[in-house]
Short mmCIF file of N, CA, C and O in Angstrom, two decimals:
data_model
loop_
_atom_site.label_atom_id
_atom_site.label_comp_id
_atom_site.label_asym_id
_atom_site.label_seq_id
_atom_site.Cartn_x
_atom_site.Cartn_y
_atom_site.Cartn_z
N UNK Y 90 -28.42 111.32 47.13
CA UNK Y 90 -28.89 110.00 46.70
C UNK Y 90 -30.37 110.06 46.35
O UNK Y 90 -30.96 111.00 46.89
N UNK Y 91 -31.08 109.30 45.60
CA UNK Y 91 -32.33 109.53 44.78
C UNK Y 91 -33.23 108.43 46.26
O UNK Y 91 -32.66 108.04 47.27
N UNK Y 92 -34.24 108.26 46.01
CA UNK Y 92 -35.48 107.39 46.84
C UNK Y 92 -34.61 106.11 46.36
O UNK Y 92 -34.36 105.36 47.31
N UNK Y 93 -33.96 105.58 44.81
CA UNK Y 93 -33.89 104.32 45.16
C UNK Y 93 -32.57 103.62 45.90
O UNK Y 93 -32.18 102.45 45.89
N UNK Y 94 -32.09 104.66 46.48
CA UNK Y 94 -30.96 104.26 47.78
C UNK Y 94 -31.10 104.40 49.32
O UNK Y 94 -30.90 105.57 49.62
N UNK Y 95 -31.23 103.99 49.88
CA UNK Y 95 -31.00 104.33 51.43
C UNK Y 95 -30.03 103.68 52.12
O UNK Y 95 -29.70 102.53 51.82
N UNK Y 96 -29.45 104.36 53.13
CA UNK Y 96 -28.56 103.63 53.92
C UNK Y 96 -29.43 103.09 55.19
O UNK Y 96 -30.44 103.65 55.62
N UNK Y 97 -28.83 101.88 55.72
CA UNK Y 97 -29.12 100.75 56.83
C UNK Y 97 -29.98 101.25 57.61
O UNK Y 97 -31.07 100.80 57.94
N UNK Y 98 -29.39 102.36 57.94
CA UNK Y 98 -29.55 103.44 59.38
C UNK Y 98 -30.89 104.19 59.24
O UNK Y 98 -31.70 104.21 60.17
N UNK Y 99 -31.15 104.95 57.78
CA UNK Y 99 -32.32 105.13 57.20
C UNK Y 99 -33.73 104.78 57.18
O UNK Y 99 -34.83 105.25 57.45
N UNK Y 100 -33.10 103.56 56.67
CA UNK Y 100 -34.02 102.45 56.38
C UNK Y 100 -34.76 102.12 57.85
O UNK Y 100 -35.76 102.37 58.51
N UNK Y 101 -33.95 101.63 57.86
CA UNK Y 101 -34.45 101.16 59.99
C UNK Y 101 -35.34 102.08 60.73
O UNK Y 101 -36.39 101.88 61.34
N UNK Y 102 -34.46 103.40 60.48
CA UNK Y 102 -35.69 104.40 61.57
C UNK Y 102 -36.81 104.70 60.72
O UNK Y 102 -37.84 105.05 61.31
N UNK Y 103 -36.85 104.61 58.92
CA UNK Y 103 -38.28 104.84 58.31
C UNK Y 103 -38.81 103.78 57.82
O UNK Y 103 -39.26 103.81 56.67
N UNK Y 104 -38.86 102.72 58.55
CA UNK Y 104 -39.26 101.12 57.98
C UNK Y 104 -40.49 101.75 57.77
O UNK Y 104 -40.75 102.09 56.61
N UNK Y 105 -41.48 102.02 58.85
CA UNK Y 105 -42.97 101.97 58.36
C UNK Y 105 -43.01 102.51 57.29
O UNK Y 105 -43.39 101.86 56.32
N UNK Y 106 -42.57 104.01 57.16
CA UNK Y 106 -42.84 104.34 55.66
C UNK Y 106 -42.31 103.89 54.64
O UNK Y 106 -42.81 103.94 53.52
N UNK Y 107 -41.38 103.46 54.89
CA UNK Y 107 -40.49 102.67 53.23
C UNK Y 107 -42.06 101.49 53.23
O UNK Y 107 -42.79 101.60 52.25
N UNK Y 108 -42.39 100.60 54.15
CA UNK Y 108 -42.88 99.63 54.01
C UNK Y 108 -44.88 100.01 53.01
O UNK Y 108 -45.65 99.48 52.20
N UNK Y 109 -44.78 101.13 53.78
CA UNK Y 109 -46.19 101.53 53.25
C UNK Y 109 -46.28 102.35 52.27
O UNK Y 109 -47.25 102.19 51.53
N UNK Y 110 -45.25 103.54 51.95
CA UNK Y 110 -45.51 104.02 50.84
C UNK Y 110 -43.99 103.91 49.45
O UNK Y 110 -43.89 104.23 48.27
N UNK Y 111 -43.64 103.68 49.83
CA UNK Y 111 -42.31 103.03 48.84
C UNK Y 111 -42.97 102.58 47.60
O UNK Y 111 -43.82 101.70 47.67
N UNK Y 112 -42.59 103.23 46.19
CA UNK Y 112 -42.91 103.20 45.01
C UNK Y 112 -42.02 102.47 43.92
O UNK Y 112 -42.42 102.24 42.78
N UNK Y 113 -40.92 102.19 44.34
CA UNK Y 113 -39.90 101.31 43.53
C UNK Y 113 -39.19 100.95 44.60
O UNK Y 113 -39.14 101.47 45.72
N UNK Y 114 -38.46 99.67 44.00
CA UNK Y 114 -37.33 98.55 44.68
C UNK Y 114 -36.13 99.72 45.26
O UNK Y 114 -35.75 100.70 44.61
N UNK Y 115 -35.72 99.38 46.47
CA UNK Y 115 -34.51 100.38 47.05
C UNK Y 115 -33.74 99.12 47.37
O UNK Y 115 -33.99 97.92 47.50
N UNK Y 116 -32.27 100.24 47.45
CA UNK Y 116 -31.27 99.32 47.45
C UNK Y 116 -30.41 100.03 48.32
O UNK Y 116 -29.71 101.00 48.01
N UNK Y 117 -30.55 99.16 50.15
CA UNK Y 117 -30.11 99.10 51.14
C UNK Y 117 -28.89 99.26 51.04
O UNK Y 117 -28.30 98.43 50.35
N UNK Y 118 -27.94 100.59 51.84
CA UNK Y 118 -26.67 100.17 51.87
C UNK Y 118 -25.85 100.60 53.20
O UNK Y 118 -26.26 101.41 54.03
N UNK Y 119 -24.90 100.05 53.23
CA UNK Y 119 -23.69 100.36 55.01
C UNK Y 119 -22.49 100.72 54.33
O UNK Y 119 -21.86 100.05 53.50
N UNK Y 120 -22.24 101.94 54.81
CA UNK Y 120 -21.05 102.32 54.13
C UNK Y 120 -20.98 102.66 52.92
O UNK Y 120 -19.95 102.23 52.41
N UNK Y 121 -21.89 103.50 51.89
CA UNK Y 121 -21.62 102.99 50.75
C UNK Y 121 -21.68 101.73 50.11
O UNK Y 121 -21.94 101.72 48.91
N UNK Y 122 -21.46 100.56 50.78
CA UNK Y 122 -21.78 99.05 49.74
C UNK Y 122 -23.50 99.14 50.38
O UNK Y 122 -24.08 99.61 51.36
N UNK Y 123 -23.84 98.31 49.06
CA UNK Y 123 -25.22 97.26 48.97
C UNK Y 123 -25.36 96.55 50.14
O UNK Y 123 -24.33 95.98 49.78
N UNK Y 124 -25.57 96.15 50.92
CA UNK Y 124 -26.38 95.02 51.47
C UNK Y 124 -27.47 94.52 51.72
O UNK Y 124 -27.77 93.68 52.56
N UNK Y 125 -28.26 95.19 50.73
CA UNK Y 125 -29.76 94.16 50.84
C UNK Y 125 -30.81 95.35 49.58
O UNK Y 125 -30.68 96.49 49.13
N UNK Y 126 -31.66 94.37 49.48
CA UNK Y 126 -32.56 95.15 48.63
C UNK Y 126 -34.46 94.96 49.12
O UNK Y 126 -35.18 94.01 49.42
N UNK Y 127 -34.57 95.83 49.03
CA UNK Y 127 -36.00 95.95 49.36
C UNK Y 127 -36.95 96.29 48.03
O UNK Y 127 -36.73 97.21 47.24
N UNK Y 128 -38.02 95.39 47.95
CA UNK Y 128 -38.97 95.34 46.98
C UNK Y 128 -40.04 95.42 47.33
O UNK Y 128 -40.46 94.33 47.72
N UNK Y 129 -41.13 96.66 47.43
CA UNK Y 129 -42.18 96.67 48.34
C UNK Y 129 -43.24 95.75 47.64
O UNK Y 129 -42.95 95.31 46.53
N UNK Y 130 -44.14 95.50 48.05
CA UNK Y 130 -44.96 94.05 47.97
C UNK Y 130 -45.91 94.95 46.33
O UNK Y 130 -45.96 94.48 45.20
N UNK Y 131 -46.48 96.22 46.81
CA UNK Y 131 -47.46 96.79 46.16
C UNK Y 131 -46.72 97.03 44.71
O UNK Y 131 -47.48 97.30 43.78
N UNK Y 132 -45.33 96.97 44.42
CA UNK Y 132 -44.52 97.02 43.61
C UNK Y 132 -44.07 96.11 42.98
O UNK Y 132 -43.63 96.24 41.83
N UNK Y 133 -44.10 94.85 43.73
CA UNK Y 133 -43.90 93.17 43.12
C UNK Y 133 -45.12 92.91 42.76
O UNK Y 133 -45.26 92.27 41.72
N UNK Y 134 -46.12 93.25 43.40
CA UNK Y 134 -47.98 92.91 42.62
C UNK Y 134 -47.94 93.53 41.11
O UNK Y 134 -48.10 92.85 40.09
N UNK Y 135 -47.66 95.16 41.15
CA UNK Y 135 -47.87 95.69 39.76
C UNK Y 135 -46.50 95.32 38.84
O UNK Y 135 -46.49 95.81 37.71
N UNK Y 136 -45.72 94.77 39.10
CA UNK Y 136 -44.68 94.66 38.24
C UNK Y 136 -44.72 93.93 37.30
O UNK Y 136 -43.59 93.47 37.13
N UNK Y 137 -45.55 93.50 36.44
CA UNK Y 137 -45.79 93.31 34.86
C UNK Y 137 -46.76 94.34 34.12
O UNK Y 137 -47.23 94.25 32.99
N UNK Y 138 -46.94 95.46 35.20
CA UNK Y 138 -47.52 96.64 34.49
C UNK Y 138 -46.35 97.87 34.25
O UNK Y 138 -46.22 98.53 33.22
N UNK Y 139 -45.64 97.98 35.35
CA UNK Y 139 -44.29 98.86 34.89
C UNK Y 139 -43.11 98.36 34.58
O UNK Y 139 -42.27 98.16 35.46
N UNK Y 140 -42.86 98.04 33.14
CA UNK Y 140 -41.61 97.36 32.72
C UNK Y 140 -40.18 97.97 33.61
O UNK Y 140 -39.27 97.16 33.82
N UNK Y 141 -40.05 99.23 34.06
CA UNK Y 141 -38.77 99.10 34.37
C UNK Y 141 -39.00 98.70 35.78
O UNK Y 141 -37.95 98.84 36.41
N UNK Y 142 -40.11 98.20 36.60
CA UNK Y 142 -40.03 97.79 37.85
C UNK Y 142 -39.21 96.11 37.51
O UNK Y 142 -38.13 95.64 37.88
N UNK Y 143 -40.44 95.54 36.58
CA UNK Y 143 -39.97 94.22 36.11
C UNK Y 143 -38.48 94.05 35.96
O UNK Y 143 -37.67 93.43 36.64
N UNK Y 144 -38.37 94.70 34.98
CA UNK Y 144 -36.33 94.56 34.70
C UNK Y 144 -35.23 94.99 35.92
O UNK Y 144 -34.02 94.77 35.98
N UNK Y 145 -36.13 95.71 36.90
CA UNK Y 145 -35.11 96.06 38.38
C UNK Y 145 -35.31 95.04 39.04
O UNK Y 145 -34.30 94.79 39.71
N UNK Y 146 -36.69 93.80 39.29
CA UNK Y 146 -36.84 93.03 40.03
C UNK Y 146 -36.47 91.45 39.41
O UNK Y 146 -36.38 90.37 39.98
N UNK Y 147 -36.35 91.73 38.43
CA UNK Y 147 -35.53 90.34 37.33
C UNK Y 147 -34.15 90.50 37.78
O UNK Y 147 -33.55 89.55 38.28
N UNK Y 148 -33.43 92.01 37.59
CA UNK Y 148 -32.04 91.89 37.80
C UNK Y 148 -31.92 91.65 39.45
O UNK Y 148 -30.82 91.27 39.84
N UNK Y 149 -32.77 91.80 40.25
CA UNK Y 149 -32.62 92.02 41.59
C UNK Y 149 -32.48 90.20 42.49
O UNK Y 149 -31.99 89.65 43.48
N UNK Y 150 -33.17 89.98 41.48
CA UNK Y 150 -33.83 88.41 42.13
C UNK Y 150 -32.34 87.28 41.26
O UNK Y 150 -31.87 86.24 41.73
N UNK Y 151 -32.04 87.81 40.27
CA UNK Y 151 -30.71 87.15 39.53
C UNK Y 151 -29.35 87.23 40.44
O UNK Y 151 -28.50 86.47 40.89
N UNK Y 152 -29.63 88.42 40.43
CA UNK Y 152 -28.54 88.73 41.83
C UNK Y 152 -28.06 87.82 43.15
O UNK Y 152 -27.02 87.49 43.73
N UNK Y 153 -29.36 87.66 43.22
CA UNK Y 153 -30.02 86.59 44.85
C UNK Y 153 -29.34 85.39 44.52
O UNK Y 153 -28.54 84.88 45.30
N UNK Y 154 -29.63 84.91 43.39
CA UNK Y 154 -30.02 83.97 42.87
C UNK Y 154 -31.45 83.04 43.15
O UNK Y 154 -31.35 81.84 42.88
N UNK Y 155 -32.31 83.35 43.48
CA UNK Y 155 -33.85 83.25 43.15
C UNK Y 155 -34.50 84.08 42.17
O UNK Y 155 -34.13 85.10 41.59
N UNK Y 156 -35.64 83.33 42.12
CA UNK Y 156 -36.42 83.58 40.83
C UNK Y 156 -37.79 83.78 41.45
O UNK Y 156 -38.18 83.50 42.59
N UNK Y 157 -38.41 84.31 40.49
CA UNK Y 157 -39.97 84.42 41.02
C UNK Y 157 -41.08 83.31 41.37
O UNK Y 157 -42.23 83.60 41.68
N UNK Y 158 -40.70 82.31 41.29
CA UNK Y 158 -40.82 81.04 41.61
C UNK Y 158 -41.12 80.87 43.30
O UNK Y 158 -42.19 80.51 43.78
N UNK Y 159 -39.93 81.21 44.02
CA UNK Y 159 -39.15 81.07 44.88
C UNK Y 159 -39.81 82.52 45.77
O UNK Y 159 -40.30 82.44 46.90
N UNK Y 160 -39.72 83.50 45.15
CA UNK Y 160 -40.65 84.70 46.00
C UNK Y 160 -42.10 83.93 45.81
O UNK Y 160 -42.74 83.97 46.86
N UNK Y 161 -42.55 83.47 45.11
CA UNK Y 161 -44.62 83.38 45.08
C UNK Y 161 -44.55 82.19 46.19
O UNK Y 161 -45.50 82.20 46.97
N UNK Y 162 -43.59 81.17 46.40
CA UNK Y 162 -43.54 79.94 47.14
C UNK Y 162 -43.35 80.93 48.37
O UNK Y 162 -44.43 80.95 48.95
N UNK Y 163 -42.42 81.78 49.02
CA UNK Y 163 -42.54 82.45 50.37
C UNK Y 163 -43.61 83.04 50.58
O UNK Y 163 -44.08 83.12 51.72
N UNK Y 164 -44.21 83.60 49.48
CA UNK Y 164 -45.35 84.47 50.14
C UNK Y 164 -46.85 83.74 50.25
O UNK Y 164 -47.87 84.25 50.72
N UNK Y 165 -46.67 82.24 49.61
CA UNK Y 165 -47.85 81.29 49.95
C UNK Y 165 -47.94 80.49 51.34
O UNK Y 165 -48.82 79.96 52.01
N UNK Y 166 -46.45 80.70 51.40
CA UNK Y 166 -46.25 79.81 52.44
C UNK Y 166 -46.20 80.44 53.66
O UNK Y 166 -46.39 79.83 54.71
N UNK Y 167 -45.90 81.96 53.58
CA UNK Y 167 -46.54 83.21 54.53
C UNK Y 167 -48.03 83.23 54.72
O UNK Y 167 -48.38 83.43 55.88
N UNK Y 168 -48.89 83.10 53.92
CA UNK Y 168 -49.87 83.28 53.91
C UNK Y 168 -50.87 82.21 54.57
O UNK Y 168 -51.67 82.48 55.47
N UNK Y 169 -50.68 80.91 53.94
CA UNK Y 169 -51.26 79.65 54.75
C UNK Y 169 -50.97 79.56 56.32
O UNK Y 169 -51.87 79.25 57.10
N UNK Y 170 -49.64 79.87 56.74
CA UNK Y 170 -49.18 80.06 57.82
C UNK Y 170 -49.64 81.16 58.65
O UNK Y 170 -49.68 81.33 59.87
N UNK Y 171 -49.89 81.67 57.92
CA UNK Y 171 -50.80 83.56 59.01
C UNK Y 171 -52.01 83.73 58.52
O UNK Y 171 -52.60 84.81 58.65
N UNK Y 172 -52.70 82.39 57.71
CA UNK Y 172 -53.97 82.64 57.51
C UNK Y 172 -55.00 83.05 59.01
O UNK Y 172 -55.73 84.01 59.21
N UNK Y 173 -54.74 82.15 59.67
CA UNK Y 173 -55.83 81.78 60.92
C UNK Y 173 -55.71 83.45 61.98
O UNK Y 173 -56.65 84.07 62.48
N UNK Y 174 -53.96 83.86 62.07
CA UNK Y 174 -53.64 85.05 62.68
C UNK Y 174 -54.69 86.36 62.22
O UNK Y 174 -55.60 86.97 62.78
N UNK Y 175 -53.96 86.42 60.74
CA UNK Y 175 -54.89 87.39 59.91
C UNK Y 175 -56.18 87.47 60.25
O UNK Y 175 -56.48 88.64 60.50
N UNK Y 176 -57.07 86.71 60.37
CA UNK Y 176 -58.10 86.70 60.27
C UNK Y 176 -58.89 86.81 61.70
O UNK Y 176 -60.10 86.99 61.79
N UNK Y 177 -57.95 86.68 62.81
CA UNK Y 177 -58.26 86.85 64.17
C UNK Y 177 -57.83 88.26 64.29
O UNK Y 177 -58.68 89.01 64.78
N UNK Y 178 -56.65 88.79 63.93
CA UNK Y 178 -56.92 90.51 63.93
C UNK Y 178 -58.01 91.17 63.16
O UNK Y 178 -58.66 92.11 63.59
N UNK Y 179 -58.13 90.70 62.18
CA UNK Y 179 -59.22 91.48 61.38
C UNK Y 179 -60.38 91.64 62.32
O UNK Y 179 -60.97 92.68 62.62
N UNK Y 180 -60.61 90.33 62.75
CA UNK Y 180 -62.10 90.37 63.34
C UNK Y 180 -61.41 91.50 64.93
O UNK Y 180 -61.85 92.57 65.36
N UNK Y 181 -60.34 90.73 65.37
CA UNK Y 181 -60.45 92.08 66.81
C UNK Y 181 -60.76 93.73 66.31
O UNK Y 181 -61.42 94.58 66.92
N UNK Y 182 -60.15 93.83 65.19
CA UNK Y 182 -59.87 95.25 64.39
C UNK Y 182 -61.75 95.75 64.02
O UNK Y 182 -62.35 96.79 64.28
N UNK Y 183 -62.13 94.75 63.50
CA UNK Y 183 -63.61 94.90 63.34
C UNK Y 183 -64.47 94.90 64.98
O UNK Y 183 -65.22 95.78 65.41
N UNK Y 184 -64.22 94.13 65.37
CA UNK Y 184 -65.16 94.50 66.81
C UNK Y 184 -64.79 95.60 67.11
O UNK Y 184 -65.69 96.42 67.31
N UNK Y 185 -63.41 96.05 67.25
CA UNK Y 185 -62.85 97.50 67.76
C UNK Y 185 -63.78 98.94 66.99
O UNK Y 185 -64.36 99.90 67.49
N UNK Y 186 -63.56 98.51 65.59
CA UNK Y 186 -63.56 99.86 64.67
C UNK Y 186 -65.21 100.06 64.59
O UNK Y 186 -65.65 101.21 64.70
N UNK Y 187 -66.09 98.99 64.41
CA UNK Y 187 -67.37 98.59 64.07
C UNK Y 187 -68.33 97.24 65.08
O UNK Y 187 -68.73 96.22 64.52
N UNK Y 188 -68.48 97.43 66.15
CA UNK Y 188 -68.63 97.14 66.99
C UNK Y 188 -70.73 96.32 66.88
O UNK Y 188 -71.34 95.33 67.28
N UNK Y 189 -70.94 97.33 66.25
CA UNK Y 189 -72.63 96.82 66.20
C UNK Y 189 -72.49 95.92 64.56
O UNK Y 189 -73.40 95.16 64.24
N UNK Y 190 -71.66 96.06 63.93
CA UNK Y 190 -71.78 95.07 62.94
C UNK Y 190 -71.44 93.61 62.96
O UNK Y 190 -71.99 92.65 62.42
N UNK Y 191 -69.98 93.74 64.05
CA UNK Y 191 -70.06 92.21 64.43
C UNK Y 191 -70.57 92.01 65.18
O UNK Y 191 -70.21 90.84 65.25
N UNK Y 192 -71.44 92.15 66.22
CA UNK Y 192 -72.62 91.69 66.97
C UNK Y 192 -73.84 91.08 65.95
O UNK Y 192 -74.25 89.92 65.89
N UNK Y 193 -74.25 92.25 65.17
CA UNK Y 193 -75.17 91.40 63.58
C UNK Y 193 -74.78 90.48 63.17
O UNK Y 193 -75.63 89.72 62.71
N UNK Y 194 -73.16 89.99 63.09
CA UNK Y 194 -72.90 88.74 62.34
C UNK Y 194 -72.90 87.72 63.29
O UNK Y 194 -73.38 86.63 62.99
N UNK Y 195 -72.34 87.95 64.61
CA UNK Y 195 -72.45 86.97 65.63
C UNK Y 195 -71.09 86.82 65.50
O UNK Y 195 -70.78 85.70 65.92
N UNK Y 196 -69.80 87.68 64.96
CA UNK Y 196 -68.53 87.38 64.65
C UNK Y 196 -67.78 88.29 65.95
O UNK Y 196 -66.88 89.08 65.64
N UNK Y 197 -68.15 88.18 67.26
CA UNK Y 197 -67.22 88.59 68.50
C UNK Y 197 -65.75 88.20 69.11
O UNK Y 197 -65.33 87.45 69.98
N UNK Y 198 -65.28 89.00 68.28
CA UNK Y 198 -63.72 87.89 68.68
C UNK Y 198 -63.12 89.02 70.01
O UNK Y 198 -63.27 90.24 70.11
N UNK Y 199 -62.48 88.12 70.84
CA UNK Y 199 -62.24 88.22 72.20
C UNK Y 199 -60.81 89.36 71.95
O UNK Y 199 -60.25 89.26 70.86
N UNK Y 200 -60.37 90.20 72.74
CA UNK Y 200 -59.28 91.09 72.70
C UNK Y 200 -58.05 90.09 73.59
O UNK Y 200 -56.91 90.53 73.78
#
């Protein structure tokens, strides 16, 4: 089977890497059938730069029956919602990684 198939079982034990370096849409399966499709994010961002990503994620989302509409509305509504989170790891991640810089800003967020 090529990168754009994996089975369930696959998928599951290499989530991190499918999630971080995955270069085109894969298409999850059990048994031989489909059950789900994965579209990595860095691949839905550039996808009006590589036409055949576009035409895998047009046919992918037709499938669903959603539209890109409907993905930009989840991932705003992800985002407003994990704004405040995001931004409290960053800063723990920054006190952690860089420690005398947030002291300069006065930006000490608690562990």
């Amino acid at each position: 089977m090529s990168d754009a198939f994996v089975s369930v079982y696959e998928f599951r034990k290499r989530l991190e890497q499918h999630m971080l370096h995955a270069r085109q849409p894969m298409v999850v399966s059990h048994g031989g059938m489909p059950i789900g499709y994965f579209i990595p994010a860095k691949v839905w961002h550039d996808r009006a730069t590589v036409e055949v990503f576009n035409e895998l994620i047009s046919a992918i989302l037709e499938m669903s029956g959603y539209d890109e509409a409907d993905v930009k509305e989840a991932i705003e509504s992800y985002s407003s919602a994990n704004a405040e989170i995001t931004r409290e790891r960053m800063l723990r991640h920054l006190a952690r990684v860089h420690p005398e810089a947030m002291q300069k800003t006065g930006n000490i967020a608690k562990r």
